[in-house]
Coordinates of N, CA and C in Angstrom, one line a residue:
M1 N 338.5 289.8 105.1 CA 337.4 289.9 103.7 C 337.8 288.1 104.0
Y2 N 336.9 287.2 103.5 CA 336.9 285.9 103.3 C 337.1 285.4 102.0
N3 N 337.5 284.5 102.0 CA 337.3 284.0 100.0 C 336.4 283.5 99.7
K4 N 336.4 284.2 98.5 CA 335.0 284.0 98.1 C 334.9 281.8 97.6
I5 N 335.8 281.6 97.6 CA 335.8 279.9 97.5 C 335.0 279.3 98.3
M6 N 333.8 278.5 98.6 CA 333.4 277.7 99.6 C 333.1 276.5 99.4
I7 N 334.2 275.8 100.8 CA 334.0 274.3 100.6 C 332.6 274.1 101.1
T8 N 332.0 273.0 100.7 CA 330.6 272.7 101.0 C 330.8 271.1 100.9
T9 N 330.7 270.6 101.8 CA 330.6 269.0 102.2 C 329.7 268.7 102.9
T10 N 329.1 267.2 103.1 CA 328.8 266.1 104.0 C 329.2 266.1 105.0
T11 N 330.6 265.5 104.9 CA 331.5 265.5 106.2 C 331.4 266.4 107.1
P12 N 331.4 266.1 108.4 CA 331.7 266.6 109.5 C 333.1 267.4 109.4
S13 N 333.8 267.3 108.6 CA 335.6 267.8 108.9 C 335.8 267.7 107.1
I14 N 337.1 268.4 107.0 CA 337.8 268.9 105.7 C 339.2 268.7 105.8
K15 N 339.2 267.4 105.4 CA 340.6 266.8 105.5 C 341.8 268.0 105.1
G16 N 342.2 268.2 105.7 CA 344.1 269.0 105.8 C 343.6 270.3 106.0
H17 N 342.6 270.8 106.9 CA 341.9 271.7 107.2 C 341.2 271.7 108.6
N18 N 341.6 272.1 109.6 CA 341.3 272.6 111.2 C 340.1 273.9 110.8
I19 N 339.3 273.3 111.7 CA 337.8 274.1 112.0 C 338.1 275.2 112.7
I20 N 338.3 276.6 112.7 CA 338.9 277.6 113.5 C 337.4 277.8 114.4
E21 N 336.6 278.2 114.0 CA 335.0 279.3 114.4 C 334.0 278.3 113.8
Y22 N 333.2 277.5 114.4 CA 331.9 277.4 114.3 C 331.0 278.7 114.2
K23 N 330.1 278.9 113.0 CA 329.3 280.2 112.9 C 328.0 279.9 113.5
K24 N 327.2 279.3 113.0 CA 326.0 278.7 113.3 C 325.3 277.9 112.0
I25 N 323.9 277.2 112.1 CA 323.5 276.5 111.1 C 323.0 277.3 110.1
V26 N 323.1 277.3 108.8 CA 322.6 278.0 107.5 C 321.6 277.0 106.9
F27 N 320.6 277.9 106.4 CA 320.0 277.3 105.3 C 319.6 277.9 103.8
G28 N 319.4 277.0 103.2 CA 319.0 277.2 102.0 C 317.7 276.6 101.6
E29 N 316.3 277.5 100.7 CA 315.3 277.2 100.8 C 314.4 277.2 99.2
V30 N 314.0 276.4 98.3 CA 313.4 276.9 97.3 C 312.5 276.1 97.6
I31 N 311.6 277.0 96.8 CA 310.2 276.2 96.5 C 309.8 276.4 95.1
S32 N 309.5 275.8 94.2 CA 309.0 275.6 92.6 C 308.3 274.8 92.3
G33 N 307.3 275.3 91.1 CA 306.3 274.6 90.7 C 306.7 274.8 89.5
V34 N 305.9 273.4 88.6 CA 306.3 273.1 87.4 C 304.7 273.3 86.7
N35 N 304.7 274.2 85.4 CA 303.5 274.7 85.0 C 303.3 273.9 84.6
F36 N 301.9 274.0 84.1 CA 300.9 272.9 83.5 C 301.2 272.0 82.5
I37 N 301.7 273.1 81.0 CA 302.1 272.3 80.0 C 303.4 271.1 80.3
S38 N 304.9 271.4 81.5 CA 305.5 271.0 81.5 C 305.0 269.6 82.7
D39 N 304.1 269.9 83.4 CA 303.4 268.8 84.1 C 302.8 267.8 83.3
A40 N 301.9 268.4 82.4 CA 301.1 267.1 81.5 C 301.9 266.1 80.6
L41 N 303.3 267.2 80.3 CA 304.4 266.3 79.5 C 304.6 265.1 80.5
A42 N 304.7 265.8 81.3 CA 305.7 264.7 82.8 C 304.7 263.4 82.7
R43 N 303.4 264.2 83.0 CA 302.7 262.8 83.7 C 302.3 262.1 82.0
L44 N 302.7 262.3 81.0 CA 302.5 261.3 79.7 C 304.0 260.8 79.5
R45 N 304.8 261.2 80.1 CA 306.6 260.2 79.7 C 306.0 259.4 81.3
D46 N 305.7 259.8 82.1 CA 305.4 258.8 83.2 C 304.8 257.4 82.7
F47 N 303.3 257.8 82.2 CA 302.3 257.1 81.7 C 303.3 256.1 80.5
V48 N 303.7 256.3 79.7 CA 305.0 255.5 78.7 C 306.0 254.7 79.1
G49 N 306.3 255.7 80.3 CA 307.3 255.0 80.8 C 308.9 256.0 80.6
G50 N 310.1 255.6 81.0 CA 311.2 256.3 80.9 C 311.3 257.7 81.7
R51 N 312.4 258.6 82.3 CA 312.5 259.3 83.0 C 312.2 260.7 82.2
S52 N 311.5 261.8 83.2 CA 310.8 262.8 83.0 C 312.0 263.8 83.3
Q53 N 312.8 264.1 81.8 CA 313.6 265.2 81.6 C 313.1 266.7 82.3
T54 N 311.8 267.2 82.3 CA 311.2 268.3 82.8 C 311.4 268.0 84.5
Y55 N 310.8 266.9 85.0 CA 311.0 267.4 86.4 C 312.8 267.2 87.0
E56 N 313.4 266.4 86.3 CA 314.9 266.4 86.6 C 315.4 267.3 86.4
D57 N 314.7 268.2 85.4 CA 315.7 269.2 85.1 C 315.0 270.5 86.3
E58 N 314.1 270.5 86.5 CA 313.7 270.8 87.9 C 314.2 270.8 89.2
L59 N 314.1 269.5 89.3 CA 315.2 269.0 90.6 C 316.3 269.8 90.8
I60 N 317.0 269.4 89.6 CA 318.9 269.5 89.6 C 318.6 271.5 90.1
D61 N 318.1 272.1 89.1 CA 317.8 273.9 89.6 C 317.5 274.2 90.7
A62 N 316.8 273.7 91.3 CA 316.0 273.8 92.6 C 317.5 273.5 93.8
R63 N 317.8 272.3 93.6 CA 318.9 272.2 94.3 C 320.1 273.2 94.6
E64 N 320.4 273.0 92.9 CA 321.6 274.2 93.1 C 321.3 275.5 93.6
Q65 N 320.2 275.7 93.5 CA 319.7 277.3 94.0 C 319.6 276.9 95.3
A66 N 319.1 276.2 96.2 CA 319.2 275.9 97.6 C 320.5 276.1 97.8
I67 N 321.4 275.0 97.4 CA 322.5 275.4 97.9 C 323.8 276.4 97.8
E68 N 323.2 277.0 96.6 CA 323.5 278.6 96.9 C 323.3 279.6 97.2
E69 N 321.9 279.2 98.1 CA 321.6 280.4 98.8 C 322.0 280.2 100.4
M70 N 322.4 278.7 100.2 CA 322.9 278.6 101.8 C 324.6 278.9 102.3
E71 N 325.1 278.9 101.1 CA 326.7 279.3 100.8 C 326.6 281.0 100.9
D72 N 325.4 281.3 100.1 CA 325.7 283.0 100.1 C 325.2 283.6 102.1
R73 N 324.5 282.7 103.0 CA 324.0 283.3 104.0 C 325.4 282.7 105.0
A74 N 326.1 281.6 104.4 CA 327.5 281.2 105.2 C 328.5 282.7 104.8
R75 N 328.6 283.0 103.5 CA 329.6 283.9 103.5 C 328.9 285.2 104.2
E76 N 327.5 285.6 104.5 CA 327.5 286.5 105.3 C 328.1 286.5 106.5
L77 N 328.1 285.5 107.0 CA 328.4 285.2 108.5 C 330.0 285.3 108.6
G78 N 330.9 285.4 107.4 CA 332.3 285.3 107.3 C 333.3 283.6 107.3
A79 N 331.7 283.2 107.0 CA 332.4 281.5 107.0 C 333.2 281.5 105.6
N80 N 333.9 280.3 105.6 CA 334.6 280.1 103.9 C 334.2 278.4 104.0
A81 N 333.6 278.1 104.6 CA 333.2 276.2 104.3 C 331.7 276.2 105.3
I82 N 331.4 275.0 104.9 CA 329.9 274.5 105.4 C 329.9 273.2 105.9
V83 N 329.7 272.6 106.7 CA 330.3 271.1 106.9 C 328.9 270.4 107.2
G84 N 328.9 269.3 107.1 CA 327.5 268.5 107.6 C 326.3 268.9 106.8
V85 N 326.4 269.2 105.8 CA 325.5 269.6 104.7 C 324.5 268.8 104.7
D86 N 323.4 268.9 104.7 CA 322.2 267.9 104.3 C 321.0 268.5 103.4
I87 N 320.6 267.5 102.1 CA 319.6 268.0 101.3 C 318.2 267.3 101.4
D88 N 317.3 268.1 101.6 CA 315.9 267.5 101.8 C 315.2 268.1 100.5
Y89 N 314.2 267.3 100.5 CA 313.1 267.2 99.4 C 311.5 267.0 99.8
E90 N 310.8 268.0 99.6 CA 309.4 267.8 99.8 C 308.5 268.0 98.8
I91 N 307.3 267.5 98.6 CA 306.5 268.0 97.7 C 305.3 268.8 98.5
L92 N 304.5 269.8 97.8 CA 304.1 270.5 98.5 C 302.9 271.0 97.8
G93 N 301.6 271.5 98.3 CA 300.6 272.2 97.5 C 299.5 271.2 97.0
Q94 N 298.5 271.7 96.4 CA 297.1 271.0 96.3 C 297.8 270.2 95.0
N95 N 297.6 269.3 94.9 CA 297.6 268.3 93.6 C 299.4 268.2 93.6
N96 N 299.8 268.0 94.6 CA 301.5 267.8 94.7 C 302.4 268.5 93.6
S97 N 301.7 269.9 93.5 CA 302.6 270.9 92.2 C 303.4 271.5 92.7
M98 N 304.2 271.6 94.1 CA 305.3 272.3 94.4 C 306.3 271.6 94.9
L99 N 307.5 271.6 94.4 CA 308.8 271.7 95.2 C 309.3 272.0 95.9
M100 N 309.7 271.7 97.0 CA 310.4 272.3 98.3 C 312.4 271.8 98.1
V101 N 313.0 272.0 98.3 CA 314.5 271.7 98.3 C 314.9 272.8 99.5
T102 N 315.4 271.8 100.4 CA 316.1 272.6 101.8 C 317.9 272.1 101.9
A103 N 318.6 273.2 102.0 CA 319.7 272.4 102.0 C 320.5 273.0 103.4
S104 N 320.7 272.6 104.3 CA 321.2 273.0 105.6 C 323.0 272.6 105.9
G105 N 323.2 273.0 107.0 CA 325.1 272.7 106.7 C 325.6 273.9 107.9
T106 N 326.6 273.4 109.1 CA 327.0 274.3 109.6 C 328.0 275.2 108.9
A107 N 327.8 276.4 109.1 CA 329.0 277.6 108.4 C 330.2 277.6 109.3
V108 N 330.9 277.3 108.5 CA 332.3 277.3 109.9 C 333.3 278.4 109.2
V109 N 334.6 278.3 109.7 CA 335.8 279.1 109.4 C 336.9 278.3 109.3
I110 N 338.0 278.1 108.0 CA 338.9 277.3 108.2 C 339.8 277.9 108.0
D111 N 341.1 277.2 108.4 CA 342.1 277.7 108.0 C 342.5 277.2 106.5

């Protein structure tokens, strides 16, 4: 059985650990939309200046979900770490109303 703690890093190695086995590239994808009211409030905030807390919260949530999904897929392979993690963001849909966050990395087994 594997350890429930998943080390996830953008680096190609983990200091103090040896990579014993490379499993495969794993992904986590999240596509989310912001509802009409939140979108209108965010546009108003953009118009008057300042940060859009609505969009920031949506971005943070989507990123965390994508990383969690990627880690779950690595665990299913028997990995206990992910190296070389990359997170990409994309705006999709009509009127750019959808946010896609993709997390990817290499699932590995470390000692």
